[in-house]
Coordinates of C-alpha atoms and ligand atoms in Angstrom, one line a residue:
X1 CA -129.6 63.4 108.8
X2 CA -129.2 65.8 105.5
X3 CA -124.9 67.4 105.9
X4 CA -126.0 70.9 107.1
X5 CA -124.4 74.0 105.4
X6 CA -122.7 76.4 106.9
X7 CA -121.9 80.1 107.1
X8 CA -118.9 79.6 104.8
X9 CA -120.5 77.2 102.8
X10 CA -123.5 79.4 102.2
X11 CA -120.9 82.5 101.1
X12 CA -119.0 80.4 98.5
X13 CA -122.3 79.3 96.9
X14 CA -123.4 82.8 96.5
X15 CA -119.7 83.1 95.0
X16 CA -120.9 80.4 92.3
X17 CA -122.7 81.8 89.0
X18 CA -123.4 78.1 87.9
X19 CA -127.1 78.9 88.3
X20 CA -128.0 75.6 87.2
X21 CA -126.2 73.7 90.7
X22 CA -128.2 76.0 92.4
X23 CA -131.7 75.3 91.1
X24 CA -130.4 71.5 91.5
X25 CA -129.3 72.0 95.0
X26 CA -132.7 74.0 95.9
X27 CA -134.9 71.6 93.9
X28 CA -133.7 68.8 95.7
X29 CA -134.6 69.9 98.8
X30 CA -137.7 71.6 98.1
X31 CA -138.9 68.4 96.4
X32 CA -138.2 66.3 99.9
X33 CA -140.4 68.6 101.4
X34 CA -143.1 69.5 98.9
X35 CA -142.7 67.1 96.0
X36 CA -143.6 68.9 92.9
X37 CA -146.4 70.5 94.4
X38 CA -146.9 74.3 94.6
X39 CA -149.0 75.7 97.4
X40 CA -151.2 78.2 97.7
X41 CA -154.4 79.8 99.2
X42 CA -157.8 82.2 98.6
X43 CA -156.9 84.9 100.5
X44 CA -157.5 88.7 100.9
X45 CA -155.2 91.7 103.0
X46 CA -156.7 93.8 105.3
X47 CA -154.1 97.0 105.9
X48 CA -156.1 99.1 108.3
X49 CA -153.7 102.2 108.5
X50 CA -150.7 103.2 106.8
X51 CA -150.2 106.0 108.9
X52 CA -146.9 104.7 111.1
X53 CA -144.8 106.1 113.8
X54 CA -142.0 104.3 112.2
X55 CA -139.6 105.7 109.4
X56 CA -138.5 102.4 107.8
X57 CA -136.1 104.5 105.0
X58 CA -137.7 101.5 102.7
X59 CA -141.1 101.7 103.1
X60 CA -142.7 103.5 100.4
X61 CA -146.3 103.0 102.1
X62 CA -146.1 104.9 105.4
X63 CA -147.3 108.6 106.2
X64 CA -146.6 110.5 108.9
X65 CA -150.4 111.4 110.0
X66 CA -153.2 111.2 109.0
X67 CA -154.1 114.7 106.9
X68 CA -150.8 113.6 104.0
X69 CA -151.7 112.7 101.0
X70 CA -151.9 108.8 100.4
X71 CA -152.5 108.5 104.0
X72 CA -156.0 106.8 105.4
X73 CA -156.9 104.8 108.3
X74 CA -160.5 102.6 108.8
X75 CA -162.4 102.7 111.7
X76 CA -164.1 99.3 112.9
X77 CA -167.2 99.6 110.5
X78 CA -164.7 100.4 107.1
X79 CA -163.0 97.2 108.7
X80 CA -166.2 95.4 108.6
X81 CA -167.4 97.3 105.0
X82 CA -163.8 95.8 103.6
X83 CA -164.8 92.8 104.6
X84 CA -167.7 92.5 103.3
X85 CA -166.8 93.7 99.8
X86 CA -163.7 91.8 99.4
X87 CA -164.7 88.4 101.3
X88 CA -166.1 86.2 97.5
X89 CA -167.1 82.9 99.4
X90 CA -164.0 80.8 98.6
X91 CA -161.4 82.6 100.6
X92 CA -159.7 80.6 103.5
X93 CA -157.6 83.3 105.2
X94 CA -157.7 87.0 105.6
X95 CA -153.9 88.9 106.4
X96 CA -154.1 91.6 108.4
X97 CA -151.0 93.9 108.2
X98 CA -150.7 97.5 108.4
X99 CA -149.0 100.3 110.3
X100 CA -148.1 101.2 114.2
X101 CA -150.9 104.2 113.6
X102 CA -149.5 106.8 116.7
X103 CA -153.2 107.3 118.1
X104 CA -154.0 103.6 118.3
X105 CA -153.4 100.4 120.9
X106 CA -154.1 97.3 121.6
X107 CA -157.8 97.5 121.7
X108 CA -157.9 98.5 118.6
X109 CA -156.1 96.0 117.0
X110 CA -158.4 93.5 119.0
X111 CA -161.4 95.7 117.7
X112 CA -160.4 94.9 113.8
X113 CA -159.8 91.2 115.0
X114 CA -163.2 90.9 116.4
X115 CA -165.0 92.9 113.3
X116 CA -162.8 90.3 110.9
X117 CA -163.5 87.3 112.7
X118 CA -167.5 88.5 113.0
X119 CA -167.7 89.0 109.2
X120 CA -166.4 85.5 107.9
X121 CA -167.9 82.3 108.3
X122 CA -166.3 80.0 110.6
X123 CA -162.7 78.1 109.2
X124 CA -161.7 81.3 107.5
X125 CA -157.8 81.8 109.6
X126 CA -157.2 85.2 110.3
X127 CA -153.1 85.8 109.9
X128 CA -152.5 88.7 111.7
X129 CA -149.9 91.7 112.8
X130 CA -145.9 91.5 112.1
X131 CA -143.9 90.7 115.4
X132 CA -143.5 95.0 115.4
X133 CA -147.0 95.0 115.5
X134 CA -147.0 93.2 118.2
X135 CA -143.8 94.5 119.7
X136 CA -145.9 98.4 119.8
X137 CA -149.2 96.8 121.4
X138 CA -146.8 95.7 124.2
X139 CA -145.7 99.1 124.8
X140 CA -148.9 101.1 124.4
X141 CA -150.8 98.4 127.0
X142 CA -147.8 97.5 129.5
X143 CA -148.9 93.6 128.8
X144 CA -145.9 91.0 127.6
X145 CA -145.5 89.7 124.8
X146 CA -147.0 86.5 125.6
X147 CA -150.3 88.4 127.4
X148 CA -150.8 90.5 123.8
X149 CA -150.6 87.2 121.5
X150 CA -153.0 85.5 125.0
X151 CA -155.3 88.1 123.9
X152 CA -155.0 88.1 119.9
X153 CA -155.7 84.7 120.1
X154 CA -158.7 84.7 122.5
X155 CA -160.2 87.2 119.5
X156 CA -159.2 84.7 116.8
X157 CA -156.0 85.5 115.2
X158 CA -154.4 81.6 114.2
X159 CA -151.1 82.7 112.9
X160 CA -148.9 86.1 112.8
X161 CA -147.2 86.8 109.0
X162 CA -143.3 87.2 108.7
X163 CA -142.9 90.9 108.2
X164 CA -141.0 93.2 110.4
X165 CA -137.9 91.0 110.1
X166 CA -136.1 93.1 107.3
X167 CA -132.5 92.2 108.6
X168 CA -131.7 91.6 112.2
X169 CA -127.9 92.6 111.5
X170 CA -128.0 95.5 114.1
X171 CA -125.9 97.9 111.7
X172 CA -127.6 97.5 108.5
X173 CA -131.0 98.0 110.9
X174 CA -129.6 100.8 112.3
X175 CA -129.8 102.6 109.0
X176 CA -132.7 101.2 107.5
X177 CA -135.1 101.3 110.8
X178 CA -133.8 102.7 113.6
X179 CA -136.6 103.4 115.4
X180 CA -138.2 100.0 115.5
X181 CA -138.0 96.5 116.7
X182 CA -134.9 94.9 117.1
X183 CA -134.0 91.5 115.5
X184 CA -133.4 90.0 119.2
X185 CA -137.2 91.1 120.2
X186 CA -138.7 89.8 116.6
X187 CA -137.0 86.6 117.2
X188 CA -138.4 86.5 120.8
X189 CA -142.1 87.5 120.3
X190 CA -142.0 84.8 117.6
X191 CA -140.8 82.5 120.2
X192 CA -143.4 83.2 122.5
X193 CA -146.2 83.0 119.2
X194 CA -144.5 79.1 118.8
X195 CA -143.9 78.5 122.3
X196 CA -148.5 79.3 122.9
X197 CA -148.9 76.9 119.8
X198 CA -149.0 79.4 116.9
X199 CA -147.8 78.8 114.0
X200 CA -145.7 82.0 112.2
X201 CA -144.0 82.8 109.1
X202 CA -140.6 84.7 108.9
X203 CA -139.0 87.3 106.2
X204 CA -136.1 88.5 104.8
X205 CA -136.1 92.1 103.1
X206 CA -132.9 91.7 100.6
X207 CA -131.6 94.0 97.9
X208 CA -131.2 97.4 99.3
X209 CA -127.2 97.9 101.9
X210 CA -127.0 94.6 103.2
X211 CA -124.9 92.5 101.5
X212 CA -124.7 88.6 101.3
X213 CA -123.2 87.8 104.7
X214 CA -126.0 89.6 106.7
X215 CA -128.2 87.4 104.6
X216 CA -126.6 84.4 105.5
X217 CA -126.7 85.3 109.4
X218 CA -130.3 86.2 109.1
X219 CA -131.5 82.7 107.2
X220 CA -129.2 81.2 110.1
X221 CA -130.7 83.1 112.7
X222 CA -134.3 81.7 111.9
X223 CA -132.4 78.4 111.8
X224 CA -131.6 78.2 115.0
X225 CA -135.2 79.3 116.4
X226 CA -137.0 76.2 114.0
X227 CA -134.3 74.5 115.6
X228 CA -135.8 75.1 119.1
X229 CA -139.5 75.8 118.8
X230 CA -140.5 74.3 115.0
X231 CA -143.3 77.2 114.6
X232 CA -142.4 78.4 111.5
X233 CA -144.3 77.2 108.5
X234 CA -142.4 79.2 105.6
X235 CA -139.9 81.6 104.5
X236 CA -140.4 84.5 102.7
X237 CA -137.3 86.3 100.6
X238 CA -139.1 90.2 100.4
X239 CA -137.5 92.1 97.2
X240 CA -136.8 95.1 97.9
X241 CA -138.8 97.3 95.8
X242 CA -137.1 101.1 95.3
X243 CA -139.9 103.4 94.3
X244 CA -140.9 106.2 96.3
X245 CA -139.0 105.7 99.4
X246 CA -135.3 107.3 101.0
X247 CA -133.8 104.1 99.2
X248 CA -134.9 104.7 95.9
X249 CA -131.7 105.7 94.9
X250 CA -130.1 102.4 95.6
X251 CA -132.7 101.0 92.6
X252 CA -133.7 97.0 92.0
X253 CA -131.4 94.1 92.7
X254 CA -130.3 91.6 89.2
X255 CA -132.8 88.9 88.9
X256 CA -129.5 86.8 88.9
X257 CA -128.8 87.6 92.7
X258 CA -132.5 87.5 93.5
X259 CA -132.6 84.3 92.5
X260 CA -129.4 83.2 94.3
X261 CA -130.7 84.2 97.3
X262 CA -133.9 82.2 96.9
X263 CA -131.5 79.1 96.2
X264 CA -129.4 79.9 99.1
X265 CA -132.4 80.9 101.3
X266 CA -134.3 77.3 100.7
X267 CA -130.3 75.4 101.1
X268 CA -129.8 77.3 104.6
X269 CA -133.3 76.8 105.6
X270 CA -133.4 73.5 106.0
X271 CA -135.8 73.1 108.9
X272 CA -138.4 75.5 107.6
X273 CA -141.0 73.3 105.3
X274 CA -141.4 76.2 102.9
X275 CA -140.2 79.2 100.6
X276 CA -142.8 81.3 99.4
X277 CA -142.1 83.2 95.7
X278 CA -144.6 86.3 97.1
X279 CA -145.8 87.4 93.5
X280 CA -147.4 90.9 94.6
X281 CA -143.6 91.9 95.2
X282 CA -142.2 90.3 92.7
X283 CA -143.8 90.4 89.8
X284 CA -145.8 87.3 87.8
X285 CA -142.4 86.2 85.8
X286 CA -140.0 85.9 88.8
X287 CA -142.3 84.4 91.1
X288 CA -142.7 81.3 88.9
X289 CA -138.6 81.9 88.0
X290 CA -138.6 81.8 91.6
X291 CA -140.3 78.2 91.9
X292 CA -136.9 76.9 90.0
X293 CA -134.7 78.0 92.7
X294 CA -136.5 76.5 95.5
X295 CA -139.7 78.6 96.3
X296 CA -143.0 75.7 96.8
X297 CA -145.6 78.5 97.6
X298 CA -147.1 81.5 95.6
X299 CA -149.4 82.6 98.7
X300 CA -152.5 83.5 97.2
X301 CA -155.6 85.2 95.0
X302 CA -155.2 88.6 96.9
X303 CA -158.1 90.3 95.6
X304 CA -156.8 93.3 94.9
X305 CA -156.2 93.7 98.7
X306 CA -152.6 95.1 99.4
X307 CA -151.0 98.2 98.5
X308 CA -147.2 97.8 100.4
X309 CA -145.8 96.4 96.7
X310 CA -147.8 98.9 94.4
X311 CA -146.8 101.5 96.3
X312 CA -142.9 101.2 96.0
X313 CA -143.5 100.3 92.1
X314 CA -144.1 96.9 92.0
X315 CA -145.3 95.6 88.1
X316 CA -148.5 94.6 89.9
X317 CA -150.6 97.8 90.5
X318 CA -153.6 95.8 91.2
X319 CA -152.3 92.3 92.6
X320 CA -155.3 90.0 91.6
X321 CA -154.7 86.4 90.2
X322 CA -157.3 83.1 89.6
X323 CA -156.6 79.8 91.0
X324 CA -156.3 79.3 87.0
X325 CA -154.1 81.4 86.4
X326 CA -151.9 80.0 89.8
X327 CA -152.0 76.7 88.5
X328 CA -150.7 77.7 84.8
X329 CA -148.1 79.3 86.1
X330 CA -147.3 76.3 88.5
X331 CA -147.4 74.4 85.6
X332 CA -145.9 76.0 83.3
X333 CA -142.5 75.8 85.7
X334 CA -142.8 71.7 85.6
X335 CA -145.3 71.8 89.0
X336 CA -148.7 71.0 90.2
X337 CA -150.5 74.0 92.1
X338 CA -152.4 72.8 95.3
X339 CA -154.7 74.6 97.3
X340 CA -154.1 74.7 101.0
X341 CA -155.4 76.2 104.0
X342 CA -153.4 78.4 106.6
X343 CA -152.2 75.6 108.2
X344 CA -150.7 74.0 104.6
X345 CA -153.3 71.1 105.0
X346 CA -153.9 70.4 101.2
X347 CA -158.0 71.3 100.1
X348 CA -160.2 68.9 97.9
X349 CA -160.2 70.6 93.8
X350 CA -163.1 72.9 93.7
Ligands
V47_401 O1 -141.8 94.0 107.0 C1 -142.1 97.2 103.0 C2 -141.9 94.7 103.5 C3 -143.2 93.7 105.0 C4 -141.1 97.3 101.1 O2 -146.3 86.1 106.3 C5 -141.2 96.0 101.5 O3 -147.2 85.4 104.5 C6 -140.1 95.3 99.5 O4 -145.5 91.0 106.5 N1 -140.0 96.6 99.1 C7 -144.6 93.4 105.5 N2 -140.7 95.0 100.7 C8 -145.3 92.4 104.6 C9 -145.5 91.1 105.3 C10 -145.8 89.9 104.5 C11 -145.8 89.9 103.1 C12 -146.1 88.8 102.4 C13 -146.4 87.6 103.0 C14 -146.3 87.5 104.4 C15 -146.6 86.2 105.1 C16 -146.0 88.7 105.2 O5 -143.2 94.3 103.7 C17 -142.3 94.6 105.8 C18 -141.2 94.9 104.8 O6 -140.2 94.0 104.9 N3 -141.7 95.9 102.7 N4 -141.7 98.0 102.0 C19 -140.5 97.6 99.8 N5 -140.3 98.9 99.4

């Protein structure tokens, strides 16, 4: 059994600027759990709405209805058209994340499930809706939690993404969305997605008024629920990226502490199999920086799919990559890429 590290352990490595232990410390681990493989998939984002009842003071994506400018929302058949137009035979997973639109509920979040799943061939996982997501389709349809993932699933959605998370410290979320979610409730609607047999992902948004402790309480938070229920199949550090939103003021976190925290984050997390260096967010170079300090997955080809990062001013404006240009930058940081499915089962070379 690897010595666990805790709460004060974590805090006096962030102290340390000997970069180099902390790419050893993170290597090591992330090389008894993935070897020197990077992971990633074909994929393509579905984000339905960004009109959003919530006013996340970091979000740099949301409008307030739908007449703003920058706003739009799809009905079924744009859902389908999307589809269609991004969907280039090779894609094994589509994410769907987008808003809490004010004039929508559940059925229509089943609706866009049901036109995804009809418009790709069988085996293509559908990731779908943050644990807020899911938290709002409660509300609007007086189900549980448990009954609205019953019925995601039933329409095919294998696996819910990470987001929503931000930082369950309840002061820090007080001031960055008040209005949403709680960390208590994300951590339980997760529970109930591992506890039906789904597998989820969890996330961390770092850089903007937390600071390192609520960090380290938040990696150890997630900790404690792999502990219990194993569900989650990776980690993903979110950058927080400063353009266009309330925040913008507080501008970009040093690469230096980024990367401590993606050290840190793959030391803590040592029950969760993977880190994921999310590239859309942070940019080409740090993701495969990123890979040094512990991160084993780049996610995937994107398509030119998501606009949450290119909105708040991320360097990728059009977030497109090949599976070539993955695996030179996998091997350009000492690694092999490897395609997987949703499920991190590794795919034959195409
Ligand atoms: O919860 C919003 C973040 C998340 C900004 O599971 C921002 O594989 C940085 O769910 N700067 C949603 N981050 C995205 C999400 C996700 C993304 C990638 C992979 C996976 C996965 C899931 O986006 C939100 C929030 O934390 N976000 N605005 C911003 N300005």
């Amino acid at each position: 059994m690897r010595n666990r590290i805790g709460f004060d352990e974590a805090m006096a490595l962030y102290e340390s600027n000997d970069l180099n232990l902390l790419s050893k410390l993170a290597l090591d681990i992330r090389r008894s759990f993935n070897g020197d493989k990077v992971f990633y998939n074909r994929n393509f984002h579905v984000e339905p709405s960004n009109v959003c009842i919530h006013r996340c003071t970091f979000c740099s994506y949301r409008r307030d209805n739908d007449n703003q400018p920058g706003a739009w929302s799809m009905d079924i058949e744009q859902v389908r058209e999307y589809c269609r137009e991004k969907y280039k035979n090779s894609e094994t997973e589509v994410h769907i994340v987008g808003s809490v639109h004010p004039g929508r509920g559940l059925q229509y979040y089943l609706d866009v499930v049901e036109a995804v799943r009809s418009e790709m061939p069988a085996g293509v996982a559908i990731k779908a809706y943050t644990a807020v997501e899911i938290d709002d389709m409660t509300r609007s349809s007086g189900l549980s939690a448990r009954e609205v993932l019953i019925a995601l699933k039933e329409k095919g959605v294998e696996l819910l993404p990470g987001g929503g998370a931000e930082i369950f410290n309840p002061e820090v979320r007080n001031k960055i969305c008040a209005d949403k979610t709680d960390g208590a409730r994300w951590l339980e609607i997760h529970r109930e997605a591992h506890k039906l047999g789904m597998r989820t992902n969890a996330t961390m948004l770092f850089g903007h008024i937390e600071e390192r402790k609520h960090r380290i309480e938040h990696l150890m938070s997630l900790r404690e629920l792999q502990d219990e229920t194993g569900g989650f199949d990776a980690f993903i550090p979110l950058l927080f990226k400063p353009a266009n939103n309330p925040l913008s003021y507080l501008g970009e976190l040093n690469i230096i502490e980024v990367l401590k925290t993606f050290a840190i984050s793959r030391i803590v997390l040592d029950n969760i199999p993977h880190i994921k260096s999310y590239w859309p967010m942070l940019g080409k170079e740090m993701c495969q920086l990123a890979l040094l300090y512990g991160a084993d997955d780049m996610d995937g080809t994107i398509n030119d799919s998501t606009k949450i990062y290119s909105m708040a001013g991320s360097k990728e404006q059009n977030p497109q990559m090949t599976t070539d240009d993955i695996a030179r930058i996998a091997s350009e940081a000492g690694f092999t890429a490897v395609e997987r499915d949703s499920f991190y089962n590794e795919l034959p070379k195409k």
